[in-house]
RNA sequence: GACUCAUUAGCUCAGUCGGCAGAGCACCUGACUUUUAAUCAGGGUGUCCGGAGUUCGAAUCUCCGAUGGGUCACCA
């Protein structure tokens, strides 16, 4: 609040006056440094049979007050949930009870008393000592409707978390999902590593980077758009199983499924290929759903997806044939591809080659149909600059994208380890860049040196962690799984 | 970036045809010793998102701007 004291509206001034009153009585809540909690709300509710009649101390935020005669009830919310406090004048004494009556919803309190059940059956704490531990100067949203304005919820997430238990639950689940991924991969002998976010060449994905400046070196840097090129350097260095879970940044649009900074998990495993990555993906997803949700059948927006069954596998060419009727096995030249695109209203640009057009067909006709877990395999080489070609057909590569709910959930390949081929692929990317593809990669010379030292055959995969959390928590927007999503600043 | 809808009290929302700014919750005063969105009596606490215009008069109509939601475009 920027308002000075004189400008505060009455509703705000009253709370400040109450605080001043406490301070004058030498009961400044902000002087208190700690409070001992013997039990959480949940422990008392779950363990009532053992705790009935026993003395406990609890602490949390006052969420509601009722029945203010010589006896009062309040709901106190702590980290685990809510517990009702029963506060009686006889037990507290006249002076303390008078102070308690001035407590506001939102204040943080500590209470001591005996666990019991009220006449209506509600497990409660019969309070004989209550202390204000922090005064709330701003009123919370109304108790019944809570806070629903999405703008306010995202900007003031602290209020959202107080008012909406399901929001807190979503973020608890997100934390559990990431913990479960770490535990699973660590159990397979993977090593978690951290690689630079500030880079001079942002490669490994097709995206426009954010740019910044490092004063000490007077150099322009970019924020990373993927983790790939550094993790592969580690494979070269003999770290055979590595992964990183970290933030990447892409200077692109923002909608219900995209935030400019998001969490990517990339993993590289030496001596395996994309088939190994498919097996790992299938096992990992199944494990996560079972661990976090307790079932392999997840429901997103009313649609059930079964992670328990073997995931479907289809090549990109087969998928395009299935959903658009166009068979790229019979298309051999760019002219033929363009003709097919024209006939099927697929828009393409001058720089697009045959493989790009196949991908455009895929995006237009196939993606939305891939609801159940599906591996789409064998992409065209033109859109896969870091991937090994298929031994029997150099127009395609050993790559798959994992789809669920029509969304791309993961992207994996048999990593290209032939440095001569890799240099040609970078060169082709630079030609695309020259022709106006702002998302094309450029040659990373240090990465090239690493490949020339020699990288074992390797399988690699990247997962979008935020989308994974959306699916597993049935969240409609990516902003619902980000504690503080990117928002346009209000202050100028 | 385009289109579209929204913005009124701390929160959730009404506000008719352009004519004194409204309700519920919260809050204040009082009553009430087992309440559950407690109840009863009284009290409205406001930059109607910001600016300009039309008008005797604008929360309401017009234009410009801000922020957000949705859809599309780009992407994961």
Coordinates of C-alpha atoms (C1' of nucleotides) in Angstrom, one line a residue:
Chain A
X1 CA 0.0 0.0 0.0
X2 CA 1.4 3.3 -1.0
X3 CA -1.3 5.3 0.7
X4 CA 0.0 7.2 3.6
X5 CA -1.7 6.9 7.0
X6 CA -4.2 9.7 6.4
X7 CA -5.4 8.3 3.1
X8 CA -6.2 4.8 4.3
X9 CA -9.8 3.9 4.0
X10 CA -11.6 3.2 7.3
X11 CA -11.5 -0.6 6.8
X12 CA -7.7 -0.5 6.6
X13 CA -7.2 2.1 9.3
X14 CA -9.1 0.1 11.9
X15 CA -6.6 -2.8 11.6
X16 CA -3.7 -0.5 12.0
X17 CA -5.3 1.0 15.1
X18 CA -5.8 -2.4 16.6
X19 CA -2.1 -3.1 16.0
X20 CA -1.1 0.2 17.6
X21 CA -3.3 -0.7 20.6
X22 CA -1.5 -4.1 21.0
X23 CA 1.8 -2.4 20.8
X24 CA 0.9 0.1 23.5
X25 CA -0.1 -2.8 25.7
X26 CA 3.3 -4.3 25.2
X27 CA 1.7 -7.1 23.2
X28 CA 3.3 -6.3 19.8
X29 CA 2.7 -9.5 17.7
X30 CA 5.7 -8.6 15.6
X31 CA 8.0 -8.9 18.6
X32 CA 7.3 -12.7 18.7
X33 CA 10.0 -14.7 17.1
X34 CA 8.8 -18.3 17.4
X35 CA 5.9 -20.5 18.5
X36 CA 6.0 -24.2 19.3
X37 CA 3.4 -26.3 17.5
X38 CA 2.8 -29.7 18.9
X39 CA 0.4 -30.9 16.2
X40 CA -0.9 -29.9 12.8
X41 CA -4.6 -29.6 12.0
X42 CA -4.5 -32.8 10.0
X43 CA -2.8 -34.7 12.8
X44 CA -5.6 -33.7 15.2
X45 CA -8.4 -34.6 12.8
X46 CA -6.8 -37.9 11.7
X47 CA -5.7 -38.9 15.2
X48 CA -8.7 -37.7 17.2
X49 CA -9.3 -41.1 18.9
X50 CA -5.8 -40.9 20.5
X51 CA -5.7 -37.2 21.1
X52 CA -9.1 -36.6 22.6
X53 CA -8.7 -35.0 26.0
X54 CA -5.0 -34.3 25.3
X55 CA -3.3 -30.9 25.3
X56 CA -2.0 -29.5 22.0
X57 CA -0.7 -26.3 20.6
X58 CA -1.5 -25.2 17.1
X59 CA -0.7 -22.2 14.9
X60 CA -2.1 -20.8 11.7
X61 CA -4.2 -18.2 10.1
X62 CA -7.7 -17.2 11.3
X63 CA -10.1 -17.9 8.4
X64 CA -13.5 -17.3 10.0
X65 CA -15.1 -16.4 13.3
X66 CA -18.6 -17.3 14.6
X67 CA -20.7 -17.0 17.7
X68 CA -19.2 -14.0 19.5
X69 CA -21.0 -13.8 22.8
X70 CA -19.0 -15.2 25.7
X71 CA -18.0 -18.0 23.5
X72 CA -16.6 -18.1 20.0
X73 CA -15.6 -20.4 17.2
X74 CA -13.0 -19.8 14.6
X75 CA -11.5 -21.8 11.8
X76 CA -7.7 -21.8 11.9
X77 CA -5.8 -22.8 8.7
X78 CA -2.3 -24.2 8.9
X79 CA -0.1 -26.0 6.4
X80 CA -2.2 -29.1 6.4
X81 CA -5.7 -27.8 6.5
X82 CA -8.2 -26.3 9.0
X83 CA -9.0 -26.9 12.6
X84 CA -11.8 -25.3 14.6
X85 CA -10.8 -23.4 17.7
X86 CA -13.4 -23.1 20.6
X87 CA -12.7 -20.0 22.6
X88 CA -14.6 -19.5 25.9
X89 CA -14.5 -16.4 28.1
X90 CA -14.4 -18.6 31.3
X91 CA -11.3 -20.3 30.1
X92 CA -9.5 -17.3 28.8
X93 CA -10.4 -14.6 31.4
X94 CA -12.1 -11.3 30.7
X95 CA -9.1 -9.3 29.5
X96 CA -7.7 -12.0 27.1
X97 CA -11.2 -12.7 25.8
X98 CA -11.7 -9.0 25.1
X99 CA -8.5 -8.9 23.1
X100 CA -9.5 -12.1 21.3
X101 CA -12.8 -10.5 20.2
X102 CA -10.7 -7.9 18.3
X103 CA -8.8 -10.5 16.3
X104 CA -9.4 -10.2 12.6
X105 CA -9.8 -12.8 9.9
X106 CA -6.3 -13.2 8.4
X107 CA -4.4 -12.7 11.7
X108 CA -1.8 -15.5 12.5
X109 CA -2.4 -17.0 15.9
X110 CA -1.0 -19.6 18.2
X111 CA -3.5 -21.5 20.5
X112 CA -3.1 -24.0 23.3
X113 CA -5.8 -26.2 24.7
X114 CA -7.5 -29.6 24.8
X115 CA -8.7 -31.7 21.9
X116 CA -12.4 -32.4 22.1
X117 CA -15.6 -32.9 20.0
X118 CA -18.3 -30.3 20.1
X119 CA -22.0 -31.1 20.5
X120 CA -22.4 -31.1 16.7
X121 CA -19.5 -33.5 16.4
X122 CA -16.8 -31.2 15.2
X123 CA -13.3 -32.0 16.3
X124 CA -11.9 -28.8 17.9
X125 CA -9.4 -27.4 20.3
X126 CA -10.8 -26.0 23.5
X127 CA -8.5 -23.0 23.9
X128 CA -7.3 -21.7 27.2
X129 CA -4.4 -19.6 25.8
X130 CA -4.3 -17.7 22.5
X131 CA -1.6 -15.4 21.2
X132 CA -1.5 -13.2 18.1
X133 CA 1.7 -14.1 16.2
X134 CA 1.2 -11.7 13.3
X135 CA -1.4 -8.9 12.6
X136 CA -2.9 -8.9 9.1
X137 CA -3.3 -5.3 8.0
X138 CA -5.2 -6.1 4.7
X139 CA -8.5 -8.0 4.7
X140 CA -8.7 -11.3 2.9
X141 CA -11.2 -12.0 0.1
X142 CA -14.8 -12.9 1.1
X143 CA -15.0 -16.4 2.6
X144 CA -17.7 -17.9 0.3
X145 CA -16.6 -16.8 -3.2
X146 CA -13.0 -16.4 -2.3
X147 CA -10.7 -14.9 -5.0
X148 CA -11.7 -15.9 -8.5
X149 CA -10.3 -13.1 -10.7
X150 CA -7.5 -14.8 -12.6
X151 CA -5.4 -11.7 -12.9
X152 CA -5.4 -11.1 -9.1
X153 CA -4.9 -14.8 -8.5
X154 CA -1.7 -15.0 -10.5
X155 CA -0.3 -11.6 -9.4
X156 CA -1.1 -12.2 -5.8
X157 CA -0.6 -15.9 -5.6
X158 CA -0.1 -15.7 -1.8
X159 CA -3.8 -14.9 -1.4
X160 CA -4.8 -17.5 -4.0
X161 CA -2.9 -20.1 -2.0
X162 CA -4.6 -19.0 1.3
X163 CA -8.1 -19.0 -0.2
X164 CA -8.1 -21.9 -2.6
X165 CA -7.1 -25.3 -1.2
X166 CA -7.1 -26.9 -4.6
X167 CA -4.5 -24.4 -5.8
X168 CA -2.2 -25.4 -3.0
X169 CA -2.8 -29.0 -3.7
X170 CA -1.8 -28.5 -7.4
X171 CA 1.6 -27.1 -6.3
X172 CA 2.1 -29.8 -3.8
X173 CA 1.5 -32.3 -6.6
X174 CA 3.9 -30.5 -8.8
X175 CA 6.6 -30.7 -6.2
X176 CA 5.8 -34.5 -5.8
X177 CA 6.0 -35.0 -9.5
X178 CA 9.5 -33.5 -9.8
X179 CA 10.7 -35.4 -6.7
X180 CA 9.4 -38.6 -8.2
X181 CA 11.2 -38.0 -11.5
X182 CA 14.4 -37.4 -9.6
X183 CA 14.0 -40.5 -7.5
X184 CA 13.2 -42.6 -10.5
X185 CA 16.1 -41.4 -12.6
X186 CA 18.6 -41.5 -9.7
X187 CA 17.5 -45.1 -9.2
X188 CA 18.5 -45.9 -12.8
X189 CA 22.0 -44.5 -12.2
X190 CA 21.4 -41.1 -13.8
X191 CA 23.3 -38.1 -12.5
X192 CA 21.6 -34.7 -12.1
X193 CA 23.7 -31.9 -13.4
X194 CA 23.4 -28.1 -14.0
X195 CA 24.5 -26.3 -17.1
X196 CA 24.7 -22.6 -18.1
X197 CA 21.6 -20.5 -18.5
X198 CA 23.6 -17.6 -19.9
X199 CA 25.1 -18.7 -23.2
X200 CA 26.6 -17.0 -26.3
X201 CA 24.9 -19.5 -28.7
X202 CA 21.4 -20.6 -27.7
X203 CA 21.0 -23.8 -29.6
X204 CA 19.4 -27.2 -29.3
X205 CA 15.8 -26.2 -30.2
X206 CA 13.9 -24.2 -32.8
X207 CA 13.1 -21.0 -30.9
X208 CA 14.0 -17.3 -30.6
X209 CA 16.1 -16.5 -27.5
X210 CA 16.0 -13.6 -25.0
X211 CA 19.1 -11.5 -25.2
X212 CA 20.9 -9.7 -22.5
X213 CA 24.2 -8.0 -21.7
X214 CA 27.0 -8.9 -19.3
X215 CA 28.7 -5.7 -18.2
X216 CA 31.9 -7.1 -16.8
X217 CA 32.8 -8.8 -20.1
X218 CA 31.0 -6.2 -22.2
X219 CA 29.5 -9.2 -24.1
X220 CA 26.0 -9.9 -25.3
X221 CA 24.5 -13.1 -23.9
X222 CA 21.4 -15.1 -24.6
X223 CA 19.2 -17.1 -22.2
X224 CA 19.3 -20.8 -23.0
X225 CA 16.4 -22.3 -25.1
X226 CA 17.3 -25.9 -24.3
X227 CA 19.7 -28.0 -22.4
X228 CA 20.8 -30.3 -25.2
X229 CA 24.2 -29.1 -26.4
X230 CA 25.8 -28.9 -22.9
X231 CA 24.4 -32.2 -21.7
X232 CA 25.8 -34.0 -24.8
X233 CA 29.2 -32.4 -24.0
X234 CA 28.9 -34.3 -20.7
X235 CA 28.2 -37.6 -22.5
X236 CA 31.4 -36.9 -24.5
X237 CA 33.1 -36.3 -21.1
X238 CA 32.2 -39.8 -20.0
X239 CA 29.2 -39.0 -17.8
X240 CA 27.1 -41.8 -19.3
X241 CA 23.7 -41.0 -17.8
X242 CA 22.9 -37.4 -17.1
X243 CA 19.8 -35.3 -16.7
X244 CA 18.9 -31.7 -15.9
X245 CA 15.6 -30.2 -14.7
X246 CA 15.7 -26.5 -15.3
X247 CA 14.2 -23.4 -16.6
X248 CA 14.6 -22.5 -20.3
X249 CA 13.5 -19.2 -21.9
X250 CA 11.8 -18.7 -25.3
X251 CA 11.0 -15.3 -26.7
X252 CA 7.7 -16.3 -28.1
X253 CA 3.9 -16.1 -27.5
X254 CA 2.1 -16.6 -24.3
X255 CA -1.2 -18.6 -24.0
X256 CA -2.8 -21.3 -22.0
X257 CA 0.0 -23.8 -22.9
X258 CA 3.0 -21.5 -23.2
X259 CA 4.9 -19.3 -20.7
X260 CA 8.1 -17.6 -21.8
X261 CA 10.1 -19.3 -19.1
X262 CA 9.2 -22.9 -18.5
X263 CA 10.7 -26.1 -17.0
X264 CA 12.4 -28.6 -19.3
X265 CA 13.8 -32.0 -18.3
X266 CA 16.4 -33.4 -20.6
X267 CA 18.1 -36.7 -20.2
X268 CA 20.9 -38.4 -22.1
X269 CA 21.9 -42.0 -21.9
X270 CA 25.0 -43.4 -23.6
X271 CA 24.9 -46.7 -25.5
X272 CA 21.1 -46.7 -26.2
X273 CA 19.0 -45.2 -28.9
X274 CA 15.5 -43.8 -29.4
X275 CA 13.9 -47.2 -28.7
X276 CA 15.5 -47.1 -25.3
X277 CA 14.1 -43.6 -24.8
X278 CA 10.6 -44.9 -25.7
X279 CA 10.9 -47.6 -23.1
X280 CA 12.1 -45.1 -20.5
X281 CA 9.3 -42.7 -21.3
X282 CA 6.6 -45.3 -21.0
X283 CA 7.9 -46.6 -17.7
X284 CA 8.5 -43.1 -16.3
X285 CA 5.0 -41.8 -17.1
X286 CA 3.4 -44.9 -15.7
X287 CA 5.5 -44.6 -12.5
X288 CA 4.7 -40.9 -12.0
X289 CA 1.0 -41.4 -12.4
X290 CA 1.0 -44.3 -10.0
X291 CA 3.2 -42.6 -7.5
X292 CA 1.5 -39.2 -7.5
X293 CA -2.1 -40.0 -8.4
X294 CA -2.3 -43.6 -7.3
X295 CA -3.6 -44.8 -10.7
X296 CA -2.4 -45.0 -14.3
X297 CA -5.7 -43.8 -15.6
X298 CA -5.7 -40.0 -15.6
X299 CA -8.6 -37.7 -16.5
X300 CA -7.9 -34.4 -18.1
X301 CA -10.8 -32.1 -18.9
X302 CA -13.1 -35.0 -18.7
X303 CA -11.1 -37.2 -21.1
X304 CA -9.6 -40.4 -19.7
X305 CA -6.1 -41.4 -20.8
X306 CA -4.7 -44.7 -19.8
X307 CA -1.0 -44.8 -19.1
X308 CA -1.3 -48.5 -18.1
X309 CA -1.7 -49.9 -21.6
X310 CA 1.3 -50.1 -24.0
X311 CA 1.7 -46.7 -25.7
X312 CA 0.7 -46.6 -29.4
X313 CA 3.6 -46.3 -31.9
X314 CA 3.2 -44.9 -35.4
X315 CA 5.6 -43.3 -37.9
X316 CA 5.0 -39.7 -38.9
X317 CA 4.4 -40.8 -42.6
X318 CA 1.9 -43.5 -41.5
X319 CA 0.1 -40.9 -39.2
X320 CA -0.2 -38.4 -42.0
X321 CA -1.5 -41.0 -44.3
X322 CA -4.0 -42.2 -41.7
X323 CA -5.5 -38.7 -41.0
X324 CA -5.0 -36.8 -44.2
X325 CA -4.9 -39.6 -46.8
X326 CA -1.7 -38.3 -48.2
X327 CA 1.1 -41.0 -48.5
X328 CA 4.5 -39.4 -48.4
X329 CA 6.1 -42.7 -49.3
X330 CA 4.9 -41.9 -52.8
X331 CA 6.1 -38.3 -52.7
X332 CA 9.7 -38.0 -53.8
X333 CA 10.3 -34.4 -54.9
X334 CA 9.7 -31.0 -53.5
X335 CA 7.3 -30.2 -56.4
X336 CA 5.2 -33.3 -55.6
X337 CA 5.1 -32.2 -51.9
X338 CA 4.0 -28.7 -52.8
X339 CA 1.3 -30.0 -55.1
X340 CA -0.1 -32.2 -52.3
X341 CA 0.0 -29.3 -49.9
X342 CA -1.9 -27.1 -52.3
X343 CA -4.5 -29.8 -52.8
X344 CA -5.0 -30.2 -49.0
X345 CA -4.9 -26.5 -48.1
X346 CA -1.6 -26.8 -46.2
X347 CA 0.2 -23.4 -46.2
X348 CA 4.0 -23.5 -46.7
X349 CA 6.8 -21.0 -47.3
X350 CA 9.3 -20.8 -50.2
X351 CA 12.1 -22.1 -47.9
X352 CA 10.2 -25.2 -46.9
X353 CA 11.5 -28.5 -48.2
X354 CA 9.8 -31.8 -48.6
X355 CA 10.3 -32.8 -45.0
X356 CA 9.1 -29.5 -43.7
X357 CA 5.9 -29.9 -45.7
X358 CA 5.4 -33.4 -44.2
X359 CA 5.7 -31.8 -40.8
X360 CA 3.1 -29.2 -41.8
X361 CA 0.7 -31.9 -42.8
X362 CA 1.3 -33.6 -39.4
X363 CA 0.6 -30.4 -37.5
X364 CA -2.6 -29.6 -39.4
X365 CA -4.1 -33.1 -39.8
X366 CA -2.7 -35.4 -37.1
X367 CA -1.7 -33.7 -33.8
X368 CA -5.2 -33.0 -32.5
X369 CA -6.2 -36.7 -32.8
X370 CA -3.4 -38.0 -30.7
X371 CA -5.2 -38.2 -27.4
X372 CA -4.1 -41.5 -25.9
X373 CA -0.4 -41.9 -25.3
X374 CA 1.3 -42.2 -28.7
X375 CA 4.9 -42.2 -30.0
X376 CA 5.1 -40.6 -33.4
X377 CA 8.4 -41.8 -34.9
X378 CA 10.8 -41.2 -37.8
X379 CA 10.6 -37.5 -38.6
X380 CA 12.0 -35.9 -41.7
X381 CA 15.7 -35.0 -41.6
X382 CA 15.1 -31.3 -42.5
X383 CA 13.4 -30.5 -39.1
X384 CA 15.8 -32.6 -37.0
X385 CA 19.3 -31.1 -37.2
X386 CA 20.7 -33.1 -34.2
X387 CA 19.4 -36.5 -34.9
X388 CA 20.8 -39.7 -36.5
X389 CA 19.5 -40.6 -39.9
X390 CA 17.7 -43.9 -40.3
X391 CA 20.2 -46.4 -41.7
X392 CA 17.9 -47.6 -44.4
X393 CA 16.5 -44.2 -45.4
X394 CA 18.6 -41.0 -45.0
X395 CA 15.5 -38.8 -45.7
X396 CA 14.2 -39.7 -42.2
X397 CA 15.7 -39.7 -38.7
X398 CA 15.5 -41.8 -35.6
X399 CA 13.3 -39.5 -33.6
X400 CA 10.0 -39.6 -31.8
X401 CA 7.7 -37.2 -30.3
X402 CA 5.5 -38.4 -27.5
X403 CA 1.9 -37.1 -27.7
X404 CA -1.0 -37.1 -25.2
X405 CA -4.2 -35.1 -25.3
X406 CA -3.1 -33.7 -28.7
X407 CA -0.1 -32.1 -27.1
X408 CA 3.6 -32.8 -27.7
X409 CA 4.8 -34.0 -24.3
X410 CA 8.3 -35.2 -25.1
X411 CA 10.8 -35.1 -28.0
X412 CA 13.6 -37.8 -28.3
X413 CA 16.2 -39.1 -30.6
X414 CA 19.1 -41.3 -31.3
X415 CA 21.6 -38.5 -31.0
X416 CA 23.7 -37.6 -34.0
X417 CA 27.3 -38.3 -33.1
X418 CA 28.9 -38.1 -36.6
X419 CA 30.7 -34.7 -36.5
X420 CA 31.0 -34.5 -40.3
X421 CA 27.2 -35.0 -40.7
X422 CA 26.6 -32.6 -37.8
X423 CA 28.6 -29.8 -39.4
X424 CA 26.5 -30.2 -42.6
X425 CA 23.3 -30.1 -40.6
X426 CA 24.4 -26.9 -38.9
X427 CA 25.3 -25.5 -42.3
X428 CA 21.8 -26.3 -43.6
X429 CA 20.3 -24.6 -40.5
X430 CA 22.4 -21.4 -41.2
X431 CA 21.0 -21.4 -44.8
X432 CA 17.5 -21.5 -43.3
X433 CA 18.4 -18.7 -41.0
X434 CA 19.6 -16.7 -44.0
X435 CA 16.2 -17.4 -45.7
X436 CA 14.3 -15.9 -42.8
X437 CA 13.8 -18.7 -40.3
X438 CA 14.4 -16.9 -37.1
X439 CA 14.4 -20.1 -35.1
X440 CA 17.1 -21.9 -37.0
X441 CA 20.3 -23.1 -35.2
X442 CA 23.8 -21.9 -35.9
X443 CA 27.0 -23.9 -35.7
X444 CA 28.3 -24.3 -32.2
X445 CA 32.1 -24.8 -32.7
X446 CA 32.8 -25.9 -29.2
X447 CA 30.1 -28.5 -29.4
X448 CA 31.6 -29.6 -32.8
X449 CA 35.0 -30.0 -31.1
X450 CA 33.3 -32.3 -28.5
X451 CA 31.7 -34.4 -31.2
X452 CA 35.1 -34.7 -32.9
X453 CA 36.7 -35.9 -29.7
X454 CA 34.0 -38.6 -29.9
X455 CA 30.5 -39.2 -28.5
X456 CA 29.2 -42.7 -27.9
X457 CA 25.9 -43.7 -29.5
X458 CA 23.4 -42.0 -27.2
X459 CA 19.7 -41.7 -26.7
X460 CA 18.3 -38.4 -25.5
X461 CA 14.9 -37.0 -24.6
X462 CA 13.3 -33.7 -23.4
X463 CA 10.1 -33.5 -21.4
X464 CA 8.0 -30.4 -20.9
X465 CA 7.5 -30.6 -17.1
X466 CA 4.8 -27.9 -17.0
X467 CA 2.6 -29.7 -19.4
X468 CA 3.2 -33.0 -17.6
X469 CA 2.0 -31.2 -14.4
X470 CA -1.1 -29.8 -16.2
X471 CA -2.1 -33.3 -17.3
X472 CA -1.5 -34.9 -13.9
X473 CA -3.3 -32.2 -12.0
X474 CA -6.1 -31.6 -14.5
X475 CA -5.1 -27.9 -14.8
X476 CA -6.6 -26.0 -17.7
X477 CA -3.8 -23.5 -18.2
X478 CA 0.0 -23.6 -17.8
X479 CA -0.4 -20.6 -15.5
X480 CA -2.2 -22.9 -13.1
X481 CA 0.9 -25.0 -12.6
X482 CA 3.3 -22.0 -12.4
X483 CA 3.4 -20.3 -9.0
X484 CA 4.3 -17.0 -10.5
X485 CA 3.5 -17.0 -14.2
X486 CA 4.9 -14.2 -16.4
X487 CA 2.6 -11.1 -16.2
X488 CA 2.9 -7.7 -17.7
X489 CA 4.0 -5.3 -15.1
X490 CA 1.4 -2.9 -13.8
X491 CA 3.8 -0.2 -12.6
X492 CA 5.3 2.2 -15.1
Chain B
rG1 C1' 0.8 -9.7 -33.0
rA2 C1' -5.0 -10.0 -34.6
rC3 C1' -10.0 -10.4 -33.1
rU4 C1' -13.3 -10.4 -28.9
rC5 C1' -15.2 -9.9 -24.0
rA6 C1' -14.2 -7.8 -19.2
rU7 C1' -12.6 -3.8 -15.5
rU8 C1' -18.0 -0.5 -10.1
rA9 C1' -16.5 -0.9 -2.0
rG10 C1' -11.2 -5.2 0.9
rC11 C1' -13.6 -9.7 -2.0
rU12 C1' -17.9 -11.7 -5.2
rC13 C1' -21.2 -9.0 -8.1
rA14 C1' -26.0 -5.9 -9.5
rG15 C1' -26.7 -1.1 -11.7
rU16 C1' -33.0 -0.6 -16.4
rC17 C1' -33.9 4.6 -21.1
rG18 C1' -28.1 9.1 -19.8
rG19 C1' -30.9 11.7 -14.0
rC20 C1' -28.6 11.4 -5.9
rA21 C1' -23.5 4.9 -6.1
rG22 C1' -26.2 -0.4 -4.8
rA23 C1' -26.4 -5.8 -2.5
rG24 C1' -24.0 -10.1 0.0
rC25 C1' -19.7 -11.3 2.6
rA26 C1' -15.9 -8.6 5.3
rC27 C1' -15.6 -4.4 8.7
rC28 C1' -17.6 -0.9 13.0
rU29 C1' -21.3 -0.4 17.5
rG30 C1' -24.5 -3.4 20.6
rA31 C1' -27.0 -8.4 22.0
rC32 C1' -26.0 -13.7 22.4
rU33 C1' -21.8 -19.5 26.8
rU34 C1' -21.7 -25.3 21.3
rU35 C1' -21.3 -22.3 16.1
rU36 C1' -20.7 -24.5 10.8
rA37 C1' -21.5 -19.1 4.7
rA38 C1' -23.9 -18.5 13.0
rU39 C1' -28.1 -15.3 14.2
rC40 C1' -30.5 -10.4 15.6
rA41 C1' -30.6 -4.6 15.7
rG42 C1' -28.0 -0.4 13.7
rG43 C1' -23.9 1.8 10.5
rG44 C1' -21.7 2.4 3.5
rU45 C1' -16.3 2.4 4.1
rG46 C1' -16.1 4.3 -3.4
rU47 C1' -10.1 7.6 -8.2
rC48 C1' -17.3 3.4 -11.0
rC49 C1' -9.4 1.0 -14.7
rG50 C1' -7.0 6.0 -16.8
rG51 C1' -7.5 10.2 -20.2
rA52 C1' -10.3 13.1 -23.7
rG53 C1' -15.0 14.1 -26.0
rU54 C1' -20.6 14.5 -26.7
rU55 C1' -24.4 16.4 -23.1
rC56 C1' -27.9 20.8 -18.8
rG57 C1' -26.2 16.1 -16.7
rA58 C1' -21.9 10.1 -18.0
rA59 C1' -20.5 4.0 -14.1
rU60 C1' -23.9 4.1 -18.6
rC61 C1' -22.8 7.0 -25.2
rU62 C1' -18.0 8.0 -28.6
rC63 C1' -12.6 7.9 -29.2
rC64 C1' -7.6 6.9 -27.3
rG65 C1' -4.8 4.2 -23.7
rA66 C1' -3.8 0.3 -19.6
rU67 C1' -4.4 -4.6 -17.6
rG68 C1' -6.6 -9.3 -17.8
rG69 C1' -9.6 -13.6 -19.8
rG70 C1' -10.9 -16.3 -24.3
rU71 C1' -10.0 -17.6 -29.6
rC72 C1' -6.4 -17.4 -33.5
rA73 C1' -1.1 -16.9 -35.1
rC74 C1' 4.0 -18.8 -33.3
rC75 C1' 5.9 -22.5 -30.3
rA76 C1' 6.8 -26.9 -25.9

